[in-house]
Amino acid sequence: MARILFVWEMGFGLGHIIPIKHYCDSLQQHELFAAVQSLQHAHQLVEALDVKLLQAPHFQGNTANPVSSPRCYAHLLHNSGFSTANSLAALMHAWRTLFQLVQPDIVIFDHSPSALLAARAFDFKKVVMGSGFLCPPQTYPMAVFLSEQLSQADLEKFKVFETELVVKINTVLQSFGCSQILQLSDIYKTVDASLLTAYPELDHFPSRSSEQYVGVPPTLPGKTPNWTNVKGKKIFVYSHMFPQIKTLLYELRQSGVPVIFCSSSVDPVLLNQFECDNICFESDPLDLQLVAKECAFAVTNGNFNSASQLALLGIPQLAIPLQMEQLIFSKTLFKSSLASIADPGKPESISKHFREMLLYSDTIRTKVEAFAAKYRSRLLSPADQLRDLITSMVGNKGNDIG
């Protein structure tokens, strides 16, 4: 038996908790810990599973000079506690303390860069696991977002920004007596394994080579969809709040077709304004397997887990991305003819693309079903892949684990 710690430092919501629950369920023979950033949904980890829950250290302050529109990983880290040596040192100190208290044999990192830095001083096994965005490519500058839209001058600026950030990181590493890095990608080079929970067509950075794709985490069972008793194409909507959401709600109401609108963040008072015979509003997660049996197309924010599952179920999507990670993934879906994209800030874009999907979803669906058929017979299980890896690590470590 090994002592395994899952850590999750950055990001919110069920998109991180659900995969961790999936992995913990397959590793119940081990002693499990989970240090998560947001405890809002973390009760799911301890309700039916033997998992010790911890609060993960994470940056909660205000960055003095935040990058308003991050375009590379250095920008993202700058806004997340790496902007000053003091804030990064505090994060590393907290992570080191947590590692010393738990004494793990293996740590699984989900979007946890400061935890990875702190782990450099420890000899436990290290595994990075997550989507392509959470397992950034080993490039310089590291993980440039939407690079096809940038000039060479922009890339040079990003290199300068990353170099300055590396200087700050090395100052902190030196204070802790840790080996220094030459570039940001070195943070991820000290791990024992990197498991991408994706497929090449679902990778935020699909140009990389020789990566280990282990498939997409499955959806968990949810409520049975309750479609309204009107005729027409059935539309499933899973969206968070955004400024122009009234435009989407208006189009859904005007369509007159059966709609399930699922959201836990949109103000119920707003939803009440659009209550009508053809829309059913839900706040609890639905069973996507059941949704896909009747759904003509879906509207999402391009969030990785649900959008990936819908694609693998053969459902075309209209993506309305609300932040950079979702925009990158939405463009990945678009390039593979799995989704169209609407601009969340432009009502005319939302209306145009929604009406096109309403008319032409059957044509698009043919392409999405072809993609789904490609993987239907060889779907991988990330949990099985992780369990096999840990079994190998426990065997290799011998008497040091258990």
XYZ file of C-alpha atoms in Angstrom:
402
model
C 0.000 0.000 0.000
C 1.221 3.484 -0.881
C 0.402 6.857 0.616
C -0.861 8.926 -2.327
C -1.535 12.659 -2.302
C -3.569 14.430 -4.993
C -2.896 18.162 -5.166
C -4.951 20.804 -6.966
C -3.744 24.392 -6.619
C -5.321 26.428 -9.441
C -8.806 26.401 -10.958
C -12.328 26.001 -9.652
C -15.302 23.706 -9.927
C -16.277 20.157 -10.678
C -13.945 20.002 -13.683
C -11.129 19.096 -11.290
C -13.040 17.310 -8.531
C -14.782 14.779 -10.801
C -11.536 13.361 -12.300
C -9.907 13.183 -8.855
C -12.940 11.288 -7.553
C -12.676 8.941 -10.543
C -9.006 8.212 -9.766
C -9.516 7.849 -6.015
C -12.312 5.349 -6.599
C -9.867 3.045 -8.412
C -7.137 3.428 -5.775
C -9.046 2.594 -2.587
C -6.472 -0.039 -1.626
C -4.020 2.816 -0.967
C -4.028 5.543 1.684
C -5.377 8.599 -0.105
C -5.133 12.324 0.573
C -6.504 15.182 -1.521
C -5.354 18.793 -1.113
C -7.783 20.879 -3.156
C -8.084 24.603 -3.734
C -11.868 24.912 -3.695
C -13.729 22.962 -1.031
C -17.138 23.853 -2.474
C -17.607 20.512 -4.258
C -14.941 18.518 -2.416
C -17.482 16.746 -0.202
C -17.970 14.388 -3.171
C -14.504 13.003 -2.465
C -15.257 12.012 1.105
C -18.969 11.048 0.921
C -18.412 7.525 -0.412
C -14.619 7.260 -0.611
C -11.896 6.846 1.972
C -10.029 10.080 1.238
C -8.513 12.501 3.747
C -9.385 16.024 2.608
C -7.003 18.980 2.985
C -7.070 22.653 2.010
C -4.472 23.284 -0.696
C -2.210 26.343 -0.433
C -3.102 28.807 -3.166
C -2.583 32.481 -3.962
C -5.353 34.665 -2.553
C -3.815 38.139 -2.749
C -3.843 40.853 -5.377
C -1.120 40.929 -8.022
C 0.401 44.415 -8.163
C 0.697 44.480 -11.963
C -1.589 41.717 -13.282
C -1.589 40.744 -16.945
C -5.167 41.535 -17.966
C -5.251 39.096 -20.896
C -2.749 36.260 -20.322
C -1.272 34.967 -23.576
C 1.304 32.503 -22.233
C 1.991 30.376 -19.163
C 4.373 32.972 -17.725
C 1.508 35.482 -17.678
C -0.727 32.929 -15.962
C 1.858 32.203 -13.259
C 2.569 35.913 -12.769
C -1.115 36.414 -11.912
C -1.157 33.393 -9.571
C 1.396 34.214 -6.905
C 4.644 34.179 -8.910
C 4.850 37.965 -9.386
C 6.977 38.532 -6.271
C 9.541 36.418 -4.460
C 7.671 36.891 -1.174
C 4.331 35.530 -2.432
C 5.967 32.576 -4.174
C 8.125 31.799 -1.133
C 5.016 31.732 1.070
C 3.308 29.287 -1.293
C 6.363 27.040 -1.421
C 6.732 27.111 2.351
C 3.083 26.085 2.794
C 3.432 23.242 0.275
C 6.660 22.014 1.902
C 4.884 21.953 5.266
C 1.978 19.998 3.810
C 4.341 17.473 2.198
C 6.185 17.040 5.499
C 2.924 16.454 7.370
C 1.458 13.957 4.902
C 4.722 12.158 4.069
C 3.419 10.890 0.701
C 5.034 8.167 -1.383
C 3.461 9.469 -4.613
C 2.004 12.893 -5.437
C -0.394 13.436 -8.364
C -0.273 17.086 -9.495
C -3.345 18.680 -11.103
C -2.541 22.263 -12.219
C -0.205 22.930 -9.282
C 2.967 24.770 -10.421
C 4.074 26.133 -7.029
C 3.531 22.680 -5.518
C 5.781 21.242 -8.232
C 8.477 23.767 -7.347
C 8.211 22.910 -3.665
C 8.373 19.193 -4.488
C 11.865 19.560 -5.974
C 13.330 19.077 -2.489
C 11.486 15.788 -1.896
C 12.164 12.291 -3.249
C 8.576 11.044 -3.479
C 7.354 10.008 -6.931
C 5.804 12.835 -8.948
C 3.066 12.484 -11.583
C 1.487 15.334 -13.545
C -1.966 14.399 -14.783
C -4.606 16.419 -16.584
C -5.724 17.943 -19.851
C -3.325 19.423 -22.370
C -3.669 22.831 -20.718
C -2.723 21.397 -17.318
C 0.256 19.510 -18.794
C 1.857 22.358 -20.813
C 4.256 21.530 -23.656
C 7.994 21.801 -23.049
C 8.591 24.864 -25.199
C 10.325 28.235 -24.875
C 8.521 30.416 -24.155
C 6.322 27.859 -22.461
C 2.741 27.298 -23.605
C 1.990 30.323 -25.764
C -1.774 30.652 -26.156
C -3.194 30.992 -29.677
C 0.319 31.370 -31.098
C -0.977 31.451 -34.678
C -2.383 34.925 -33.962
C 0.892 36.376 -32.666
C 3.824 38.076 -34.339
C 7.486 37.253 -33.815
C 7.777 40.496 -31.845
C 5.076 39.254 -29.459
C 6.942 35.974 -28.970
C 10.146 37.835 -28.160
C 8.289 39.874 -25.537
C 7.003 36.662 -23.985
C 10.557 35.311 -23.818
C 11.694 38.421 -21.963
C 8.721 38.166 -19.598
C 9.446 34.484 -18.915
C 13.155 35.168 -18.330
C 12.313 37.840 -15.752
C 9.908 35.451 -14.041
C 12.547 32.707 -13.963
C 14.916 35.085 -12.144
C 12.309 35.565 -9.394
C 11.677 31.823 -9.191
C 15.389 31.071 -8.893
C 15.744 33.595 -6.088
C 13.152 31.628 -4.131
C 14.578 28.240 -5.071
C 18.008 29.355 -3.900
C 16.592 30.482 -0.558
C 15.215 26.974 -0.035
C 18.437 25.307 -1.172
C 16.803 23.834 -4.290
C 18.316 23.431 -7.740
C 17.525 26.321 -10.087
C 15.758 26.299 -13.459
C 16.802 27.673 -16.840
C 13.270 28.167 -18.186
C 9.707 27.601 -17.015
C 9.372 24.210 -18.676
C 12.047 22.906 -16.257
C 9.340 22.953 -13.552
C 7.724 20.001 -15.324
C 10.917 18.147 -16.263
C 11.519 16.749 -12.773
C 8.380 14.582 -12.756
C 8.440 10.811 -13.100
C 5.447 10.686 -15.453
C 3.084 12.984 -17.333
C -0.312 11.577 -18.253
C -2.478 13.595 -20.652
C -6.172 12.960 -20.112
C -7.037 13.698 -23.734
C -6.643 12.531 -27.318
C -4.681 14.376 -30.010
C -7.872 16.035 -31.345
C -8.742 17.124 -27.775
C -5.324 18.495 -26.834
C -5.098 22.232 -26.129
C -1.604 22.107 -27.688
C -1.935 19.416 -30.380
C 1.425 20.079 -32.053
C 3.468 18.250 -29.416
C 5.142 14.919 -30.063
C 5.633 11.668 -28.125
C 3.092 12.358 -25.401
C 1.217 9.678 -23.456
C -2.494 10.191 -24.028
C -4.542 8.214 -21.516
C -8.085 9.191 -22.547
C -10.698 11.500 -21.057
C -12.117 10.929 -17.548
C -15.664 9.567 -17.782
C -18.660 11.561 -16.656
C -20.230 10.593 -13.378
C -23.886 9.528 -13.125
C -26.273 12.457 -12.782
C -29.932 13.309 -12.947
C -32.076 11.913 -15.731
C -32.808 14.675 -18.269
C -36.388 15.953 -18.193
C -37.204 17.269 -21.660
C -40.242 19.481 -22.135
C -43.262 18.158 -24.037
C -42.816 20.218 -27.186
C -41.655 19.014 -30.585
C -38.397 19.783 -32.368
C -34.669 19.279 -32.018
C -33.598 18.815 -28.408
C -30.899 21.226 -27.212
C -28.759 20.795 -24.094
C -27.152 23.921 -22.616
C -24.441 23.867 -19.949
C -23.238 27.381 -19.251
C -21.998 29.712 -16.568
C -23.036 33.333 -16.278
C -21.687 35.835 -18.826
C -22.725 39.421 -19.744
C -24.627 38.533 -22.944
C -26.370 35.424 -21.628
C -29.741 37.139 -22.121
C -29.155 36.877 -25.873
C -28.688 33.112 -25.583
C -31.763 32.750 -23.373
C -33.803 34.831 -25.829
C -32.733 32.632 -28.757
C -33.543 29.483 -26.787
C -37.013 30.762 -25.967
C -37.658 31.934 -29.526
C -36.560 28.599 -31.005
C -39.620 26.884 -29.538
C -37.786 23.536 -29.401
C -37.164 21.436 -26.258
C -34.278 22.861 -24.214
C -32.603 21.798 -20.989
C -30.596 24.690 -19.556
C -28.207 23.428 -16.876
C -26.323 25.906 -14.688
C -25.450 26.364 -11.035
C -24.168 29.934 -11.444
C -26.796 31.839 -13.433
C -29.042 33.991 -11.224
C -32.433 32.253 -10.781
C -34.122 35.668 -10.917
C -32.765 36.091 -14.456
C -33.828 32.586 -15.450
C -37.348 33.278 -14.205
C -37.604 36.066 -16.766
C -37.222 33.459 -19.532
C -39.478 30.776 -18.090
C -41.528 29.252 -20.903
C -43.031 25.985 -22.134
C -39.980 24.820 -24.109
C -37.175 25.362 -21.559
C -36.454 23.249 -18.482
C -33.975 24.834 -16.059
C -31.690 22.556 -14.026
C -29.045 23.359 -11.394
C -27.811 19.804 -10.699
C -25.456 17.878 -13.037
C -27.216 15.672 -15.564
C -26.200 12.262 -16.878
C -24.532 13.156 -20.199
C -24.877 9.604 -21.472
C -28.656 9.984 -21.222
C -28.596 13.538 -22.553
C -26.703 12.380 -25.664
C -29.353 9.786 -26.523
C -31.837 12.519 -27.484
C -29.800 15.708 -27.845
C -29.411 17.241 -31.344
C -26.671 19.628 -30.260
C -25.263 21.218 -27.117
C -24.252 24.714 -26.080
C -21.259 24.818 -23.721
C -18.531 27.191 -22.594
C -15.862 24.949 -24.106
C -15.048 23.549 -20.648
C -12.776 20.581 -21.190
C -14.435 17.685 -19.375
C -18.054 18.112 -20.428
C -17.195 19.341 -23.951
C -14.857 16.373 -24.474
C -17.450 13.889 -23.265
C -20.117 15.373 -25.526
C -17.741 15.132 -28.501
C -16.973 11.501 -27.674
C -20.725 10.868 -27.511
C -21.114 12.269 -31.023
C -22.865 15.523 -30.054
C -22.023 18.703 -32.047
C -21.564 21.851 -29.981
C -21.815 25.592 -30.038
C -19.008 26.807 -27.788
C -19.277 30.182 -26.049
C -15.908 30.344 -24.234
C -15.651 32.629 -21.217
C -11.914 32.504 -20.458
C -8.624 31.739 -22.175
C -8.434 27.988 -21.475
C -11.953 27.537 -22.827
C -11.166 29.648 -25.900
C -8.080 27.554 -26.676
C -10.057 24.337 -26.315
C -12.988 25.679 -28.334
C -10.616 26.461 -31.198
C -9.232 22.927 -30.907
C -12.764 21.554 -31.250
C -13.428 23.872 -34.190
C -10.289 22.730 -36.030
C -11.498 19.139 -35.730
C -15.011 20.123 -36.972
C -16.512 19.225 -33.597
C -17.919 22.645 -32.681
C -18.613 26.161 -33.843
C -17.626 29.189 -31.738
C -19.576 32.297 -30.754
C -18.076 35.429 -29.206
C -19.519 35.768 -25.660
C -19.273 39.559 -25.858
C -21.190 39.995 -29.116
C -24.959 39.352 -29.155
C -24.989 39.171 -32.963
C -22.368 36.399 -32.904
C -24.363 34.366 -30.381
C -27.571 34.733 -32.378
C -25.921 33.958 -35.718
C -24.130 30.822 -34.603
C -27.072 29.524 -32.584
C -29.452 29.858 -35.548
C -26.917 28.143 -37.820
C -26.654 25.221 -35.401
C -30.427 25.001 -35.224
C -30.573 24.696 -39.014
C -27.461 22.648 -39.794
C -26.700 20.548 -36.685
C -27.532 17.333 -38.570
C -24.772 18.035 -41.115
C -22.259 18.840 -38.386
C -23.319 15.798 -36.383
C -22.105 13.468 -39.131
C -18.541 14.728 -38.640
C -18.739 14.544 -34.850
C -20.092 10.997 -34.954
C -17.168 10.010 -37.175
C -14.787 11.336 -34.525
C -16.666 9.506 -31.771
C -16.596 6.257 -33.767
C -12.813 6.562 -34.100
C -12.365 6.190 -30.337
C -15.458 4.185 -29.403
C -13.711 0.818 -29.717
C -10.455 1.897 -28.094
C -11.432 4.290 -25.339
C -8.783 4.389 -22.642
C -9.441 4.641 -18.927
C -7.288 7.280 -17.197
C -7.963 5.585 -13.864
C -6.686 2.238 -15.170
C -3.613 3.905 -16.657
C -2.878 5.684 -13.363
C -3.450 2.536 -11.319
C -1.032 0.579 -13.525
C 1.560 3.356 -13.240
C 1.275 3.458 -9.453
C 1.522 -0.333 -9.262
C 4.731 -0.082 -11.269
C 6.061 2.676 -9.008
C 5.232 0.750 -5.857
C 6.990 -2.309 -7.262
C 10.050 -0.312 -8.299
C 10.319 1.413 -4.938
C 10.026 -1.870 -3.101
C 10.165 -1.712 0.668
C 10.219 2.099 0.703
C 6.446 2.108 0.053
C 3.798 0.429 2.164
